[in-house]
XYZ file of C-alpha atoms in Angstrom:
390
model
C -88.322 113.431 -150.064
C -88.734 117.372 -150.415
C -92.266 118.053 -151.868
C -92.810 120.087 -154.779
C -93.680 123.630 -154.475
C -97.777 124.368 -154.965
C -97.011 125.506 -158.290
C -95.309 122.100 -159.175
C -98.464 119.647 -158.288
C -98.998 117.782 -160.667
C -96.158 116.986 -162.693
C -93.219 114.940 -162.698
C -89.491 115.578 -163.377
C -87.753 112.585 -165.633
C -84.348 114.229 -164.333
C -85.055 113.111 -161.242
C -87.448 110.344 -162.058
C -87.882 108.858 -158.425
C -90.193 111.540 -157.688
C -93.579 109.804 -158.616
C -95.846 111.024 -155.747
C -93.724 113.667 -153.885
C -94.650 113.141 -149.860
C -96.486 109.763 -150.734
C -95.686 106.786 -148.847
C -95.407 104.666 -151.572
C -93.209 106.160 -153.292
C -90.564 106.407 -149.718
C -91.387 102.867 -150.750
C -90.120 103.251 -153.625
C -87.316 105.629 -153.913
C -85.847 102.776 -150.983
C -85.901 99.791 -153.126
C -83.932 101.794 -155.761
C -80.488 101.256 -154.090
C -81.690 96.977 -154.726
C -79.771 94.900 -156.936
C -82.157 92.008 -156.077
C -85.161 91.985 -158.074
C -87.618 90.843 -154.872
C -91.040 91.300 -157.051
C -92.680 93.227 -153.532
C -90.550 96.318 -154.544
C -92.463 96.360 -157.616
C -95.982 97.751 -157.630
C -97.675 94.761 -159.500
C -100.631 95.340 -161.709
C -102.359 91.348 -162.267
C -104.264 90.711 -164.762
C -107.434 91.010 -165.145
C -110.948 89.601 -166.807
C -110.731 93.404 -168.646
C -108.542 93.641 -171.717
C -107.497 96.989 -170.697
C -106.178 99.222 -168.017
C -105.516 102.192 -167.075
C -102.611 102.962 -164.063
C -103.948 102.873 -160.821
C -100.955 105.087 -159.980
C -102.034 108.179 -158.167
C -100.714 110.166 -160.774
C -103.256 108.832 -163.530
C -105.419 111.096 -163.175
C -103.219 114.612 -164.002
C -103.420 116.747 -166.758
C -99.540 116.101 -167.712
C -96.109 115.763 -167.053
C -92.933 117.891 -166.921
C -89.812 118.022 -167.896
C -86.411 120.234 -165.849
C -85.834 121.053 -168.719
C -88.323 122.335 -171.105
C -87.397 121.576 -175.281
C -87.311 124.958 -177.592
C -88.447 123.594 -180.273
C -89.756 120.335 -181.414
C -86.983 116.805 -181.945
C -84.552 116.980 -184.699
C -85.366 119.050 -188.123
C -85.375 117.074 -191.683
C -82.142 117.935 -193.768
C -82.086 117.154 -197.252
C -78.265 115.776 -197.797
C -78.182 114.730 -201.758
C -74.441 113.885 -201.216
C -74.201 110.558 -200.031
C -77.307 109.107 -200.962
C -75.633 106.843 -203.346
C -74.147 105.016 -200.385
C -77.561 104.041 -198.670
C -77.387 100.251 -200.891
C -73.996 99.986 -199.882
C -73.504 100.631 -196.683
C -76.946 100.905 -195.352
C -78.118 97.831 -197.330
C -81.819 95.886 -196.374
C -81.664 92.574 -194.917
C -84.439 90.263 -195.374
C -85.731 88.937 -192.395
C -84.301 85.450 -191.066
C -88.056 85.381 -190.822
C -89.144 85.714 -193.811
C -86.631 83.415 -194.872
C -87.478 80.963 -193.497
C -91.126 81.304 -192.103
C -91.035 77.523 -190.367
C -88.062 78.764 -187.763
C -89.693 81.756 -186.840
C -90.915 81.486 -182.974
C -88.732 78.091 -182.126
C -86.359 79.960 -179.952
C -85.604 76.952 -176.985
C -82.374 78.875 -175.382
C -80.930 81.959 -175.529
C -82.534 85.723 -176.639
C -82.964 86.618 -180.293
C -82.813 90.518 -181.542
C -84.048 91.658 -185.137
C -83.165 95.366 -185.545
C -86.973 96.503 -187.899
C -85.109 99.492 -188.221
C -85.044 102.923 -186.203
C -86.668 102.292 -182.695
C -88.462 99.224 -183.635
C -86.659 95.808 -182.805
C -88.408 92.451 -182.661
C -87.657 90.155 -179.096
C -87.372 86.550 -179.060
C -87.418 85.237 -175.160
C -88.233 83.450 -172.682
C -91.043 81.430 -174.951
C -92.631 85.433 -175.782
C -92.842 87.465 -179.299
C -93.025 91.288 -178.573
C -92.112 94.077 -180.463
C -90.999 97.666 -179.269
C -92.268 101.117 -181.040
C -92.931 99.466 -184.217
C -93.398 101.990 -187.011
C -93.989 100.812 -190.617
C -94.903 103.687 -193.025
C -93.130 105.544 -195.155
C -93.154 108.611 -192.948
C -93.416 109.655 -188.920
C -95.913 112.131 -189.371
C -99.656 112.192 -189.103
C -100.101 112.981 -192.929
C -98.774 111.027 -195.758
C -97.545 113.328 -197.740
C -95.459 115.919 -195.839
C -93.174 114.743 -192.444
C -89.847 112.728 -191.278
C -89.523 110.134 -194.350
C -87.593 106.991 -194.378
C -84.795 106.677 -196.047
C -84.722 102.836 -195.740
C -87.300 101.410 -195.997
C -89.264 98.681 -193.374
C -87.782 95.331 -194.365
C -90.771 93.565 -194.120
C -94.307 94.042 -193.929
C -97.345 93.868 -190.560
C -98.349 90.079 -192.735
C -94.843 88.643 -192.510
C -94.477 88.808 -189.009
C -94.973 85.844 -186.560
C -97.004 85.581 -184.136
C -96.370 88.688 -181.773
C -97.339 88.477 -178.139
C -96.832 91.818 -177.530
C -95.583 95.650 -178.209
C -94.413 97.831 -176.016
C -94.882 101.970 -176.393
C -92.191 103.858 -175.039
C -93.251 107.041 -175.892
C -96.181 108.694 -178.404
C -93.737 110.699 -181.216
C -94.840 109.583 -184.491
C -91.382 108.041 -184.977
C -92.599 105.709 -182.273
C -96.155 105.662 -182.120
C -98.109 104.920 -185.542
C -101.246 105.100 -186.496
C -101.682 102.629 -189.752
C -99.434 100.245 -187.600
C -101.015 100.259 -184.752
C -104.040 99.956 -187.189
C -101.854 97.387 -188.894
C -101.177 94.856 -186.101
C -104.143 95.108 -183.999
C -105.752 93.680 -187.373
C -103.725 91.177 -187.646
C -103.306 89.901 -184.098
C -106.306 91.014 -182.026
C -106.720 91.053 -178.406
C -104.126 88.133 -178.700
C -102.030 90.681 -178.985
C -100.922 92.893 -175.676
C -100.294 96.665 -175.787
C -97.778 98.646 -172.892
C -98.129 101.354 -173.115
C -97.254 105.055 -170.908
C -99.653 106.281 -168.819
C -102.526 108.503 -170.427
C -101.878 106.474 -173.794
C -105.088 104.680 -172.997
C -107.731 106.137 -174.735
C -105.714 106.988 -177.927
C -104.923 103.004 -178.528
C -108.437 102.290 -177.724
C -109.763 104.756 -180.440
C -107.977 102.858 -182.953
C -109.874 99.793 -181.684
C -106.903 98.360 -179.385
C -108.891 96.484 -176.891
C -106.129 94.342 -174.800
C -104.183 97.398 -173.653
C -101.932 98.216 -169.934
C -101.364 101.403 -168.818
C -98.459 101.861 -166.484
C -96.322 104.531 -164.982
C -93.208 104.455 -164.640
C -91.907 101.167 -161.946
C -95.220 99.608 -162.573
C -95.303 96.088 -164.110
C -97.658 93.576 -166.068
C -97.539 90.736 -168.225
C -98.426 88.645 -171.463
C -101.679 86.438 -170.269
C -100.219 82.881 -169.475
C -96.415 83.894 -169.409
C -96.663 85.319 -165.294
C -93.234 84.382 -165.642
C -91.982 87.323 -168.366
C -91.950 90.394 -166.519
C -92.578 94.146 -168.067
C -92.114 96.487 -165.876
C -92.467 100.235 -167.420
C -89.118 102.029 -165.885
C -88.060 105.913 -166.566
C -86.237 107.781 -169.026
C -85.544 111.471 -170.038
C -87.578 112.599 -172.851
C -91.333 114.568 -173.272
C -93.848 113.845 -175.087
C -95.900 115.687 -177.943
C -98.640 114.641 -180.832
C -100.389 118.133 -181.692
C -99.710 121.487 -180.862
C -102.120 121.111 -178.061
C -100.972 118.435 -175.915
C -97.095 118.584 -174.890
C -96.732 115.628 -171.621
C -99.989 114.888 -171.939
C -98.404 111.345 -172.156
C -95.576 109.962 -169.568
C -92.475 108.401 -171.393
C -90.264 106.247 -170.138
C -88.111 103.110 -171.087
C -89.061 99.049 -170.906
C -87.653 96.567 -168.594
C -88.564 93.253 -169.416
C -87.397 90.240 -166.855
C -87.933 86.640 -167.624
C -86.392 83.361 -166.455
C -83.699 83.117 -168.083
C -83.073 85.969 -170.408
C -83.149 89.538 -169.329
C -84.119 92.572 -172.155
C -83.655 96.120 -171.961
C -85.404 99.086 -174.277
C -84.149 102.730 -173.448
C -86.765 103.796 -175.937
C -85.746 107.340 -176.539
C -83.987 109.355 -174.437
C -81.290 112.301 -172.948
C -78.767 110.781 -170.508
C -80.272 110.754 -166.951
C -79.852 109.346 -163.458
C -82.333 106.306 -164.135
C -80.434 103.972 -166.152
C -78.103 103.642 -163.226
C -80.686 103.381 -161.087
C -82.626 100.089 -163.253
C -78.970 99.085 -163.087
C -79.287 98.620 -159.671
C -82.891 97.234 -159.216
C -83.160 95.024 -162.131
C -79.788 94.035 -163.817
C -77.956 93.051 -165.350
C -79.521 92.751 -168.645
C -78.558 89.781 -171.215
C -79.538 92.646 -173.550
C -80.169 96.192 -174.010
C -81.240 98.184 -177.237
C -80.012 102.109 -176.893
C -80.435 104.908 -179.282
C -76.899 105.717 -180.981
C -78.257 108.613 -183.715
C -80.694 111.105 -183.808
C -78.928 113.410 -181.410
C -78.291 116.673 -183.724
C -79.469 119.298 -182.404
C -79.074 117.657 -178.790
C -81.668 118.046 -176.826
C -83.706 115.127 -175.498
C -80.945 112.887 -177.026
C -78.145 110.422 -176.166
C -75.095 110.639 -178.882
C -73.207 107.663 -178.971
C -70.561 108.034 -175.920
C -73.659 108.842 -174.184
C -75.345 105.330 -175.543
C -72.036 103.364 -173.906
C -73.060 105.154 -170.608
C -76.354 103.901 -170.626
C -74.521 100.201 -171.383
C -72.574 100.677 -168.230
C -75.262 102.057 -166.228
C -77.760 99.525 -166.604
C -75.134 96.443 -166.695
C -75.773 95.554 -169.700
C -73.890 92.518 -171.024
C -74.192 93.304 -174.616
C -75.933 95.941 -176.332
C -77.783 97.239 -179.894
C -77.385 100.253 -181.474
C -81.114 101.559 -182.728
C -82.754 105.078 -183.143
C -80.675 105.685 -186.326
C -79.987 105.463 -189.957
C -84.120 105.361 -190.881
C -85.390 108.223 -191.047
C -84.639 111.774 -192.136
C -84.874 113.550 -188.234
C -81.883 114.834 -187.636
C -78.746 116.731 -188.738
C -75.729 114.206 -188.208
C -74.946 112.476 -191.557
C -76.598 108.723 -190.773
C -73.478 106.794 -191.002
C -72.074 109.223 -188.337
C -73.700 107.511 -185.232
C -71.956 103.869 -185.848
C -68.985 105.314 -186.575
C -68.904 107.484 -182.937
C -70.467 104.520 -181.144
C -67.120 102.609 -182.608
C -64.961 105.492 -181.039
C -66.765 105.515 -177.664
C -65.907 101.890 -177.151
C -62.602 102.420 -177.583
C -62.578 105.225 -175.437
C -64.251 103.097 -172.599
C -62.336 99.927 -173.438
C -65.394 98.493 -174.678
C -65.545 95.912 -178.211
C -67.969 96.159 -181.233
C -68.594 92.754 -180.024
C -70.242 94.449 -176.332
C -72.520 97.141 -178.583
C -73.017 95.984 -181.825
C -75.339 97.826 -184.810
C -77.325 95.659 -186.882
C -77.988 95.964 -190.701
C -82.183 96.966 -191.475
C -84.164 93.247 -190.920
C -80.593 91.295 -189.746
C -80.760 89.421 -186.256
C -78.433 88.454 -183.579
C -79.273 85.378 -181.509
C -77.008 86.108 -178.114
C -76.654 83.525 -174.842
C -77.383 80.541 -177.502
C -75.879 77.167 -176.490
C -74.513 75.951 -179.392
C -72.592 72.235 -179.252
C -72.897 72.164 -175.622
C -71.443 76.246 -175.360
C -72.679 79.245 -174.420
C -72.421 81.657 -177.536
C -73.816 84.508 -179.455
C -74.739 83.423 -183.206
C -75.889 86.321 -185.749
C -78.107 84.865 -188.063
C -77.702 87.301 -191.161
C -75.001 90.521 -191.137
C -73.770 93.112 -188.875
C -73.149 95.886 -189.693
C -68.997 96.508 -190.394
């Protein structure tokens, strides 16, 4: 593996997601195991549980001051645009469904088989699998912004409140952009669940989480893994993707970005986070696939930079070897130039071009759930608990 030029030391390039620490033996071992189709636990640097709740990454990159992309961004993520022509379509085309766990709270968290996905809007998903319930990039605020009076605003509100959630065992954070990491949501979840809730976060985010009062925080580098105490059989692996990080004018890429591979004894789930298309997904598929379900972004791709469009989302679905996928990162915040109903329409077109069906890669209404791989009357089936977008 080629060593970085002197001026590049202390950086990481997400176009080459296997370049963790150029020139080290540990990185060479990481690169060697990328081609493995098996999942031997020794191929991933495991973060053992400790009596300490919060742990910083043991990666040699943990002392670095910033991370770097191959493609530098000319401007911020997608800009907000006003769309007055289609507002009347919202309630008809993007209804908000009251989640099953609000309608029937007694049935929440009692999944015996399979994996259940509930879309809470944008990149927020509640996942139930292998006796665990966890959230991805939860945001319950009305704006994806550091202030409440300005910034990208929701045009579809959250389908439930933090107080209405069932017991949550863990939260995974993909990166620190405001539409994926929300201060008030972190405070609310921490207030409700306290130290029983384990936070899995990217390298560089531990101090920020602790400043919010969160104590049970695990910070990981790419390819590192950990688990929820008492659930050692389910492994959370922080995996690469192509993106960037920023929350202030002064912290460009001070925090790593990534995706998450959650590996259980009966089910495997992949969360792509927010990403552009890159070779990392094929590597993840070879190393940890097939996945029973993947949550992949399909929207907020105009203007394009570090984001995938629906066709690239289908390619990620194939690369990670997902049996089924759910479209996320669309239809919630005013973040992009495309019409809010365009992503699912383009997804249907892409699926047809690739010879796949809408059952292979579904789109849910806000608050709706889908149960995959459950046993019904002795047969392995998928079951929609609420409703899919037509």
